[in-house]
């Protein structure tokens, strides 16, 4: 009896101290590195990252699109930074929750995040629902991918080309998900620029529901990202009739661009300006960012590591295998995109606002 | 390739030595995940995806789908044995599972649940196999108009589930519909009832709501009533008895084969429709079983048919859900989106090509789900015995540990501390509802279906015009719904006439009337407060909703108007009867006089403490402190015993979540402040 009590006590003490050690070491880890930085600001960046833990913030749940990109790049970021990369999924509020964490996190270069740059940029221009975040102040590491936006129609439908849509005799129905989302805004802008007779039916739960409605003949078309329909296009269920951009994307040589058609109601200058800003907003894509104000040498280090990672043949192969398109752009280029946005003309700004509100 | 050829090819692959180990590994992983509350099949598959690179298609599919298919079985076991449904799909099992456990029939309930799960899953995929030639046409039947009508039909099951007390059940169901309105409305982007809280923009999170409403509420109840989960001590089952019971359970599931066929059909149909999912399916199947059973009156008191209905339908959903994923390569749910991502990693082109060129792989999926479930059932049966023994542990030990596990699962779903608050809040709400006789199932059905109904109603009118319900399939569903409703109203009237009171349907049963004297008065007085506060909240919400534009305002205004009227009526009924006791719940006097109430209030304070600890000191320190306080200070356990339990549970959760699943639990404001985070 006595022996078993002693045994119990020793097991209890052992377990408890083990738990304490684990918890302390977990909490202490970042603090140690933090202290090291404060005491020796000249410490070599490479040795700072060696063995450190980078938290990579993902704005959706495991299994979501950003999560897949996060898991894709994390191993390669580890290889080129020397740090361990831990994914932290913070889903919610259309990415605003993850963005909030990026603005709260310390600017020590140990917190990174993937963000929906295009969506945020649209809202930035329209000055809506940004929760007061000044996006251009983020430290841009580079771009992981960008969506190629395409107008999709059912392959067996009555309007197999954009010319057919332009010449349609009756009102068409384009499907969209949420109000002010990209499928919605693209539909509204294209309707306005090309003077289409289109009802935008929005409120679908997700893009899958839109596509099923197209297949059942309830909808005539919908905007989407190439990535989400490429499989179904390959299998002959949908056709692509238009892509956003000035030049045809090399992987879509047969699909005309928005710049190839003239909007009848607009002067050429105004048309060009609107088409340009529309495609530029989509070019921002999905950047990798860090909190505002991280030290220049660490930013440079992270940018270089990211550049090497994105050009690693193994990453490129793996992305291709997972069906995820990658499209690298440097941190400097991303800064430039956001700088351009601050110089946007009031007319264009008003135009974007109207498109998000569906008032065009 | 011909269907028969594909079937044989699929079978050969699924049973080959190259594939089988992955099938077994996936099934084991899913079963373990199912036991942990909060993390469902969705998460299991997301975890598996990175390991698919380099696997053959057959092995990869087996690994992926097996991990998804056994989650419901693990969850079914914990629902019956510990009253903690892992996810929504097991919530309906809670209605009869724990009641059977309390009667000393835990083994029988578990045996029946596991068998029903397996048979339901098998049924679902067999239907899928039979549908292969017609898959595309079947999937396209369900557009917004048809979904609307199907949701309406499902909602009428509120009437069956709560027909003993139609007034309270309607209040619960409408409250569920109202709660579904919280968040950003996606037609106009109007923030509804969010009070500028960002975390509410996406609406109340489903899994934490379920965990709170059912699992947490049961823990509070257990804490208040004391004792152990297995009921009276002398009912503790021996391993041999348990074994015998499991086989009895298997036998009674097989005996109810016709019920399984019907409930599995409901599950498969619900699976075909995007968005409805297994939670709805299991409650509708439960309602159907109750409606058609000769022993309908004993549902909720430990009727094995209730368990069989719920568990057979929740796994049959999978067969239906796979249909649209396979037919078009378009996922019907987030889980199916992960299946598609997995198929892509395996180098398979999805969509119609898979139906025409890789039919054998569809059969690998089908056999994986059948074998995976069979494995889960057999392995689950071996788990029953050790788990049953745990139910004999006293509540003073089980409640702290299970509460901590529930809260951890609630956090892990969205990595959100806010969700822990939701679990706790809905825990209290669920406990009160249980005590006062408001159906939690009705609230959950309303909550799950409310948003789907509103969205699809809007889309149906946009796509098909105001008379969308006159389209063939929608019209048939509408007629079925009206017929069903009429039958239920008629049977209610008949019942009320035969009892002679003439208004039994309208008069609520007395809350807690079967308890010892004094409890009815206490519950009556609590109900005055409950309906009073709820009514005031609904009134405020109604005024708020009237300030919105017409599209976002119309649904909540309609729901709230009816809800407010019903709640007011209920308030006056309780007020008339119990007003002299209304002051009883005002803390004084009664707190010391009546231990259950004191313990319930104690739990309110303790759960608030738990949340505060977690927010300030972080998840691990928070749960450790909470467990220690409950074990040592409140239940008076030995110091070392309390320390050992606290340390080992905390450590186990740390290993499981941080190291195995890679989920970072909340570090707490204190830590964040020290690490240089801005706090707000």
Coordinates of N, CA, C and O in Angstrom, one line a residue, chain B residues 222-353:
Chain B
X222 N -23.8 16.5 -15.7 CA -23.2 15.4 -14.9 C -22.5 16.0 -13.7 O -22.6 15.4 -12.6
X223 N -22.0 17.2 -13.8 CA -21.4 17.9 -12.6 C -22.4 18.1 -11.6 O -22.2 17.9 -10.4
X224 N -23.6 18.6 -12.0 CA -24.6 19.0 -11.1 C -25.2 17.7 -10.4 O -25.4 17.7 -9.2
X225 N -25.5 16.7 -11.2 CA -26.1 15.5 -10.6 C -25.1 14.6 -9.9 O -25.5 13.9 -9.0
X226 N -23.9 14.7 -10.2 CA -22.9 13.9 -9.6 C -23.0 12.4 -10.0 O -23.6 12.1 -11.0
X227 N -22.3 11.5 -9.3 CA -22.3 10.1 -9.6 C -21.4 9.8 -10.7 O -20.4 10.6 -10.9
X228 N -21.6 8.8 -11.5 CA -20.8 8.5 -12.6 C -21.6 8.3 -13.9 O -22.8 8.2 -13.8
X229 N -20.9 8.2 -15.0 CA -21.7 8.1 -16.3 C -22.4 6.7 -16.4 O -23.4 6.6 -17.1
X230 N -21.9 5.7 -15.8 CA -22.5 4.4 -15.9 C -23.7 4.3 -15.0 O -24.3 3.2 -14.8
X231 N -24.1 5.4 -14.3 CA -25.3 5.3 -13.5 C -24.9 4.7 -12.1 O -23.8 4.8 -11.7
X232 N -25.9 4.0 -11.6 CA -25.6 3.4 -10.3 C -24.4 2.5 -10.3 O -24.2 1.7 -11.3
X233 N -23.7 2.5 -9.3 CA -22.4 1.7 -9.2 C -22.6 0.2 -9.5 O -21.9 -0.4 -10.2
X234 N -23.7 -0.3 -9.0 CA -23.9 -1.8 -9.1 C -24.3 -2.2 -10.6 O -24.4 -3.3 -10.9
X235 N -24.5 -1.2 -11.4 CA -24.8 -1.5 -12.8 C -23.5 -1.6 -13.6 O -23.5 -1.9 -14.8
X236 N -22.3 -1.4 -13.0 CA -21.1 -1.5 -13.8 C -21.0 -2.9 -14.5 O -21.1 -4.0 -13.8
X237 N -20.7 -2.8 -15.8 CA -20.7 -4.1 -16.6 C -19.4 -4.8 -16.5 O -18.4 -4.2 -16.4
X238 N -19.5 -6.1 -16.4 CA -18.2 -6.9 -16.5 C -17.9 -7.0 -18.0 O -18.8 -6.8 -18.9
X239 N -16.6 -7.2 -18.3 CA -16.2 -7.4 -19.7 C -17.1 -8.4 -20.4 O -17.5 -8.2 -21.6
X240 N -17.4 -9.5 -19.7 CA -18.2 -10.5 -20.4 C -19.6 -10.0 -20.7 O -20.1 -10.2 -21.8
X241 N -20.2 -9.3 -19.8 CA -21.5 -8.7 -20.0 C -21.4 -7.8 -21.2 O -22.3 -7.7 -22.1
X242 N -20.4 -6.9 -21.2 CA -20.3 -5.9 -22.3 C -20.2 -6.7 -23.6 O -20.9 -6.3 -24.6
X243 N -19.4 -7.7 -23.6 CA -19.2 -8.5 -24.9 C -20.5 -9.0 -25.4 O -20.9 -8.9 -26.5
X244 N -21.3 -9.6 -24.4 CA -22.6 -10.2 -24.8 C -23.5 -9.1 -25.3 O -24.2 -9.3 -26.3
X245 N -23.5 -7.9 -24.6 CA -24.3 -6.8 -25.1 C -24.0 -6.3 -26.5 O -24.9 -6.0 -27.2
X246 N -22.7 -6.3 -26.8 CA -22.3 -5.8 -28.1 C -22.9 -6.7 -29.2 O -23.5 -6.2 -30.1
X247 N -22.9 -8.0 -28.9 CA -23.5 -8.9 -29.9 C -25.0 -8.7 -30.0 O -25.6 -8.8 -31.0
X248 N -25.6 -8.5 -28.8 CA -27.0 -8.2 -28.8 C -27.3 -7.0 -29.7 O -28.3 -6.9 -30.4
X249 N -26.4 -6.0 -29.5 CA -26.6 -4.7 -30.3 C -26.5 -5.0 -31.8 O -27.3 -4.5 -32.6
X250 N -25.5 -5.8 -32.1 CA -25.3 -6.1 -33.6 C -26.6 -6.8 -34.1 O -27.1 -6.5 -35.1
X251 N -27.1 -7.7 -33.2 CA -28.3 -8.5 -33.6 C -29.5 -7.6 -33.8 O -30.2 -7.7 -34.8
X252 N -29.6 -6.6 -32.9 CA -30.8 -5.8 -33.0 C -30.7 -4.8 -34.1 O -31.7 -4.4 -34.7
X253 N -29.5 -4.4 -34.5 CA -29.3 -3.6 -35.7 C -29.7 -4.3 -36.9 O -30.4 -3.8 -37.8
X254 N -29.3 -5.6 -37.0 CA -29.6 -6.4 -38.1 C -31.2 -6.7 -38.2 O -31.8 -6.7 -39.2
X255 N -31.7 -6.9 -37.0 CA -33.2 -7.1 -36.9 C -33.9 -5.9 -37.5 O -35.0 -6.1 -38.1
X256 N -33.4 -4.7 -37.3 CA -34.0 -3.5 -37.8 C -33.5 -3.1 -39.2 O -33.4 -2.0 -39.5
X257 N -33.3 -4.1 -40.0 CA -32.7 -3.9 -41.3 C -33.6 -2.9 -42.1 O -33.1 -2.1 -42.9
X258 N -34.9 -3.0 -42.0 CA -35.7 -2.2 -42.8 C -35.6 -0.7 -42.4 O -35.6 0.2 -43.2
X259 N -35.5 -0.5 -41.1 CA -35.3 0.9 -40.6 C -33.9 1.4 -41.1 O -33.8 2.6 -41.6
X260 N -32.9 0.5 -41.2 CA -31.6 1.0 -41.7 C -31.7 1.3 -43.1 O -31.2 2.4 -43.6
X261 N -32.5 0.5 -43.9 CA -32.6 0.9 -45.3 C -33.3 2.2 -45.5 O -32.8 3.1 -46.3
X262 N -34.3 2.5 -44.7 CA -35.0 3.8 -44.9 C -34.2 4.9 -44.4 O -34.1 6.0 -45.1
X263 N -33.5 4.8 -43.3 CA -32.7 5.9 -42.8 C -31.5 6.1 -43.6 O -31.0 7.2 -43.8
X264 N -30.9 5.0 -44.2 CA -29.8 5.2 -45.1 C -30.2 5.9 -46.3 O -29.4 6.7 -46.9
X265 N -31.4 5.6 -46.8 CA -31.9 6.3 -48.0 C -32.0 7.8 -47.7 O -31.6 8.6 -48.6
X266 N -32.5 8.1 -46.5 CA -32.6 9.6 -46.2 C -31.1 10.2 -46.2 O -30.9 11.2 -46.7
X267 N -30.2 9.4 -45.6 CA -28.8 9.9 -45.5 C -28.2 10.1 -46.9 O -27.6 11.1 -47.2
X268 N -28.4 9.1 -47.8 CA -27.9 9.2 -49.2 C -28.5 10.4 -49.9 O -27.8 11.2 -50.6
X269 N -29.8 10.6 -49.8 CA -30.5 11.7 -50.4 C -29.9 13.0 -49.9 O -29.6 13.9 -50.7
X270 N -29.8 13.1 -48.6 CA -29.2 14.4 -48.0 C -27.8 14.6 -48.5 O -27.4 15.8 -48.6
X271 N -27.1 13.5 -48.7 CA -25.7 13.7 -49.1 C -25.6 14.2 -50.6 O -24.7 14.9 -50.9
X272 N -26.6 13.8 -51.4 CA -26.6 14.3 -52.8 C -26.8 15.8 -52.9 O -26.3 16.4 -53.8
X273 N -27.4 16.4 -51.9 CA -27.7 17.8 -51.9 C -26.6 18.6 -51.2 O -26.4 18.4 -50.1
X274 N -25.9 19.5 -52.0 CA -24.8 20.2 -51.4 C -25.3 21.0 -50.2 O -26.3 21.7 -50.2
X275 N -24.6 20.9 -49.1 CA -24.8 21.8 -48.0 C -25.6 21.2 -46.8 O -25.6 21.7 -45.7
X276 N -26.4 20.2 -47.1 CA -27.3 19.6 -46.1 C -26.5 18.8 -45.1 O -26.5 19.0 -43.9
X277 N -25.7 17.8 -45.6 CA -24.8 17.2 -44.7 C -25.3 16.2 -43.7 O -26.5 16.0 -43.6
X278 N -24.4 15.6 -42.9 CA -24.7 14.5 -42.1 C -25.5 14.9 -40.8 O -26.2 14.1 -40.3
X279 N -25.3 16.1 -40.3 CA -26.0 16.6 -39.1 C -27.5 16.6 -39.4 O -28.3 16.0 -38.7
X280 N -27.9 17.2 -40.5 CA -29.3 17.2 -40.9 C -29.8 15.8 -41.1 O -30.9 15.5 -40.6
X281 N -29.1 15.0 -41.9 CA -29.5 13.7 -42.2 C -29.8 12.9 -40.9 O -30.8 12.2 -40.9
X282 N -28.9 13.0 -39.9 CA -29.1 12.1 -38.8 C -30.4 12.5 -38.0 O -31.1 11.7 -37.5
X283 N -30.7 13.8 -37.9 CA -31.8 14.3 -37.2 C -33.1 13.9 -37.9 O -34.1 13.5 -37.4
X284 N -33.1 14.1 -39.3 CA -34.3 13.8 -40.1 C -34.5 12.3 -40.0 O -35.7 11.9 -39.8
X285 N -33.5 11.5 -40.1 CA -33.7 10.0 -39.9 C -34.2 9.7 -38.6 O -35.1 8.8 -38.4
X286 N -33.7 10.3 -37.5 CA -34.2 10.1 -36.2 C -35.7 10.4 -36.1 O -36.5 9.7 -35.6
X287 N -36.1 11.6 -36.7 CA -37.5 12.0 -36.7 C -38.3 11.0 -37.4 O -39.4 10.6 -37.0
X288 N -37.8 10.5 -38.5 CA -38.5 9.5 -39.3 C -38.8 8.3 -38.5 O -39.9 7.7 -38.5
X289 N -37.7 7.8 -37.8 CA -37.8 6.6 -37.0 C -38.8 6.8 -35.9 O -39.6 5.9 -35.7
X290 N -38.8 7.9 -35.3 CA -39.7 8.2 -34.2 C -41.2 8.2 -34.7 O -42.1 7.7 -34.1
X291 N -41.3 8.8 -35.9 CA -42.7 8.9 -36.5 C -43.2 7.6 -36.8 O -44.4 7.3 -36.6
X292 N -42.4 6.6 -37.3 CA -42.9 5.4 -37.8 C -42.8 4.2 -36.8 O -43.4 3.2 -37.1
X293 N -42.1 4.5 -35.7 CA -41.9 3.4 -34.8 C -43.2 3.1 -34.0 O -44.0 4.0 -33.7
X294 N -43.4 1.8 -33.6 CA -44.5 1.5 -32.8 C -44.2 1.9 -31.3 O -45.1 2.1 -30.6
X295 N -42.9 2.1 -31.0 CA -42.6 2.6 -29.7 C -42.1 4.0 -29.7 O -41.2 4.4 -29.0
X296 N -42.8 4.8 -30.6 CA -42.4 6.2 -30.7 C -42.3 7.0 -29.4 O -41.5 7.9 -29.2
X297 N -43.2 6.6 -28.4 CA -43.2 7.3 -27.2 C -42.0 7.2 -26.4 O -41.6 8.0 -25.5
X298 N -41.2 6.1 -26.6 CA -40.0 5.8 -25.7 C -38.8 6.4 -26.4 O -37.7 6.2 -25.8
X299 N -38.9 7.1 -27.5 CA -37.7 7.7 -28.1 C -37.3 8.8 -27.2 O -38.0 9.6 -26.6
X300 N -35.9 8.9 -26.9 CA -35.4 9.8 -26.0 C -35.2 9.2 -24.6 O -34.5 9.8 -23.8
X301 N -35.7 8.1 -24.4 CA -35.6 7.4 -23.1 C -34.7 6.2 -23.2 O -34.7 5.3 -22.4
X302 N -34.0 6.1 -24.3 CA -33.1 4.9 -24.5 C -33.7 3.9 -25.4 O -33.6 2.7 -25.2
X303 N -34.2 4.3 -26.6 CA -34.8 3.4 -27.6 C -33.7 3.1 -28.6 O -33.1 4.0 -29.2
X304 N -33.4 1.9 -28.8 CA -32.3 1.5 -29.7 C -32.6 1.9 -31.1 O -31.6 2.1 -31.9
X305 N -33.8 2.0 -31.5 CA -34.2 2.4 -32.9 C -33.7 3.8 -33.1 O -33.2 4.1 -34.3
X306 N -33.7 4.7 -32.1 CA -33.2 6.0 -32.3 C -31.7 6.0 -32.6 O -31.3 6.8 -33.5
X307 N -31.0 5.2 -32.0 CA -29.5 5.1 -32.2 C -29.3 4.6 -33.6 O -28.4 5.1 -34.4
X308 N -30.0 3.5 -33.9 CA -29.8 2.9 -35.3 C -30.1 3.9 -36.4 O -29.4 4.0 -37.4
X309 N -31.2 4.6 -36.2 CA -31.6 5.6 -37.2 C -30.5 6.6 -37.4 O -30.1 6.9 -38.6
X310 N -30.1 7.2 -36.3 CA -29.1 8.3 -36.4 C -27.8 7.8 -37.0 O -27.2 8.5 -37.9
X311 N -27.3 6.7 -36.5 CA -26.0 6.2 -37.0 C -26.0 5.6 -38.4 O -25.0 5.7 -39.0
X312 N -27.1 5.1 -38.8 CA -27.1 4.5 -40.2 C -27.2 5.6 -41.2 O -26.6 5.5 -42.3
X313 N -27.8 6.7 -40.8 CA -28.0 7.8 -41.8 C -26.7 8.6 -41.9 O -26.4 9.1 -43.0
X314 N -26.0 8.8 -40.8 CA -24.9 9.8 -40.9 C -23.7 9.3 -41.8 O -23.0 10.1 -42.3
X315 N -23.6 8.0 -41.9 CA -22.5 7.5 -42.8 C -23.0 7.2 -44.2 O -22.2 7.1 -45.1
X316 N -24.3 7.1 -44.3 CA -24.8 6.9 -45.7 C -24.7 8.2 -46.5 O -24.7 8.1 -47.7
X317 N -24.5 9.3 -45.8 CA -24.4 10.6 -46.5 C -23.2 10.6 -47.5 O -23.2 11.1 -48.5
X318 N -22.2 9.8 -47.1 CA -20.9 9.8 -47.8 C -21.1 9.4 -49.3 O -20.6 10.0 -50.2
X319 N -22.0 8.3 -49.5 CA -22.2 7.8 -50.8 C -22.8 8.9 -51.7 O -22.4 9.2 -52.8
X320 N -23.8 9.6 -51.1 CA -24.5 10.7 -51.8 C -23.5 11.9 -52.1 O -23.5 12.4 -53.2
X321 N -22.7 12.2 -51.1 CA -21.8 13.4 -51.3 C -20.8 13.1 -52.3 O -20.3 14.0 -53.0
X322 N -20.4 11.8 -52.5 CA -19.4 11.5 -53.5 C -19.9 11.7 -54.9 O -19.2 11.9 -55.8
X323 N -21.3 11.6 -55.0 CA -21.9 11.6 -56.3 C -21.5 12.8 -57.2 O -21.0 12.7 -58.3
X324 N -21.7 14.0 -56.6 CA -21.4 15.2 -57.4 C -19.9 15.4 -57.6 O -19.5 15.9 -58.6
X325 N -19.2 14.9 -56.6 CA -17.7 15.0 -56.7 C -17.2 14.2 -57.9 O -16.4 14.6 -58.6
X326 N -17.8 13.0 -58.0 CA -17.3 12.1 -59.0 C -17.9 12.5 -60.4 O -17.2 12.5 -61.4
X327 N -19.2 12.8 -60.4 CA -19.9 13.0 -61.6 C -19.3 14.2 -62.4 O -19.2 14.2 -63.6
X328 N -19.0 15.3 -61.7 CA -18.6 16.5 -62.4 C -17.2 17.0 -61.9 O -16.7 18.0 -62.4
X329 N -16.7 16.4 -60.9 CA -15.5 16.9 -60.3 C -15.8 18.2 -59.6 O -14.9 19.1 -59.4
X330 N -17.0 18.4 -59.2 CA -17.4 19.6 -58.4 C -17.8 19.2 -57.0 O -18.7 18.4 -56.8
X331 N -17.1 19.7 -56.0 CA -17.3 19.2 -54.7 C -18.6 19.8 -54.1 O -18.9 20.9 -54.2
X332 N -19.3 18.9 -53.4 CA -20.5 19.4 -52.7 C -20.3 19.9 -51.3 O -21.2 20.5 -50.7
X333 N -19.1 19.6 -50.8 CA -18.8 20.1 -49.4 C -17.4 20.3 -49.3 O -16.6 20.0 -50.2
X334 N -16.9 20.9 -48.2 CA -15.5 21.2 -48.0 C -14.7 19.9 -47.9 O -13.6 19.8 -48.3
X335 N -15.4 18.9 -47.3 CA -14.7 17.6 -47.2 C -14.4 17.1 -48.6 O -13.4 16.5 -48.9
X336 N -15.4 17.2 -49.5 CA -15.3 16.7 -50.8 C -14.3 17.5 -51.6 O -13.6 17.0 -52.5
X337 N -14.1 18.8 -51.3 CA -13.1 19.6 -52.0 C -11.7 19.0 -51.6 O -10.8 19.0 -52.5
X338 N -11.6 18.5 -50.4 CA -10.3 17.9 -50.0 C -10.1 16.6 -50.8 O -9.0 16.3 -51.2
X339 N -11.2 15.8 -50.9 CA -11.1 14.6 -51.7 C -10.6 14.9 -53.1 O -9.7 14.2 -53.6
X340 N -11.1 16.0 -53.7 CA -10.7 16.3 -55.1 C -9.2 16.7 -55.1 O -8.5 16.3 -56.0
X341 N -8.8 17.5 -54.1 CA -7.4 17.9 -54.1 C -6.6 16.7 -53.9 O -5.5 16.6 -54.6
X342 N -7.0 15.7 -53.1 CA -6.3 14.5 -53.0 C -6.2 13.7 -54.3 O -5.1 13.2 -54.6
X343 N -7.3 13.6 -55.0 CA -7.3 12.9 -56.3 C -6.3 13.6 -57.2 O -5.6 12.9 -58.0
X344 N -6.2 14.9 -57.2 CA -5.3 15.6 -58.1 C -3.9 15.3 -57.7 O -3.1 15.0 -58.6
X345 N -3.6 15.3 -56.4 CA -2.2 15.0 -56.0 C -1.8 13.6 -56.5 O -0.7 13.3 -56.9
X346 N -2.8 12.7 -56.5 CA -2.6 11.3 -57.0 C -2.5 11.2 -58.5 O -2.3 10.1 -59.1
X347 N -2.6 12.4 -59.2 CA -2.4 12.4 -60.6 C -3.7 12.0 -61.4 O -3.6 11.6 -62.5
X348 N -4.8 12.0 -60.7 CA -6.1 11.6 -61.4 C -6.8 12.8 -61.9 O -7.0 13.8 -61.2
X349 N -7.3 12.7 -63.1 CA -8.2 13.8 -63.6 C -9.6 13.5 -63.1 O -10.0 12.4 -63.2
X350 N -10.2 14.5 -62.5 CA -11.5 14.3 -62.0 C -12.6 14.7 -63.0 O -12.3 15.2 -64.1
X351 N -13.8 14.6 -62.6 CA -14.9 14.9 -63.5 C -15.3 13.7 -64.3 O -15.0 12.6 -63.9
X352 N -16.1 13.9 -65.4 CA -16.7 12.8 -66.1 C -15.7 11.8 -66.6 O -16.0 10.6 -66.7
X353 N -14.4 12.2 -66.8 CA -13.4 11.3 -67.2 C -13.3 10.1 -66.3 O -13.1 8.9 -66.7

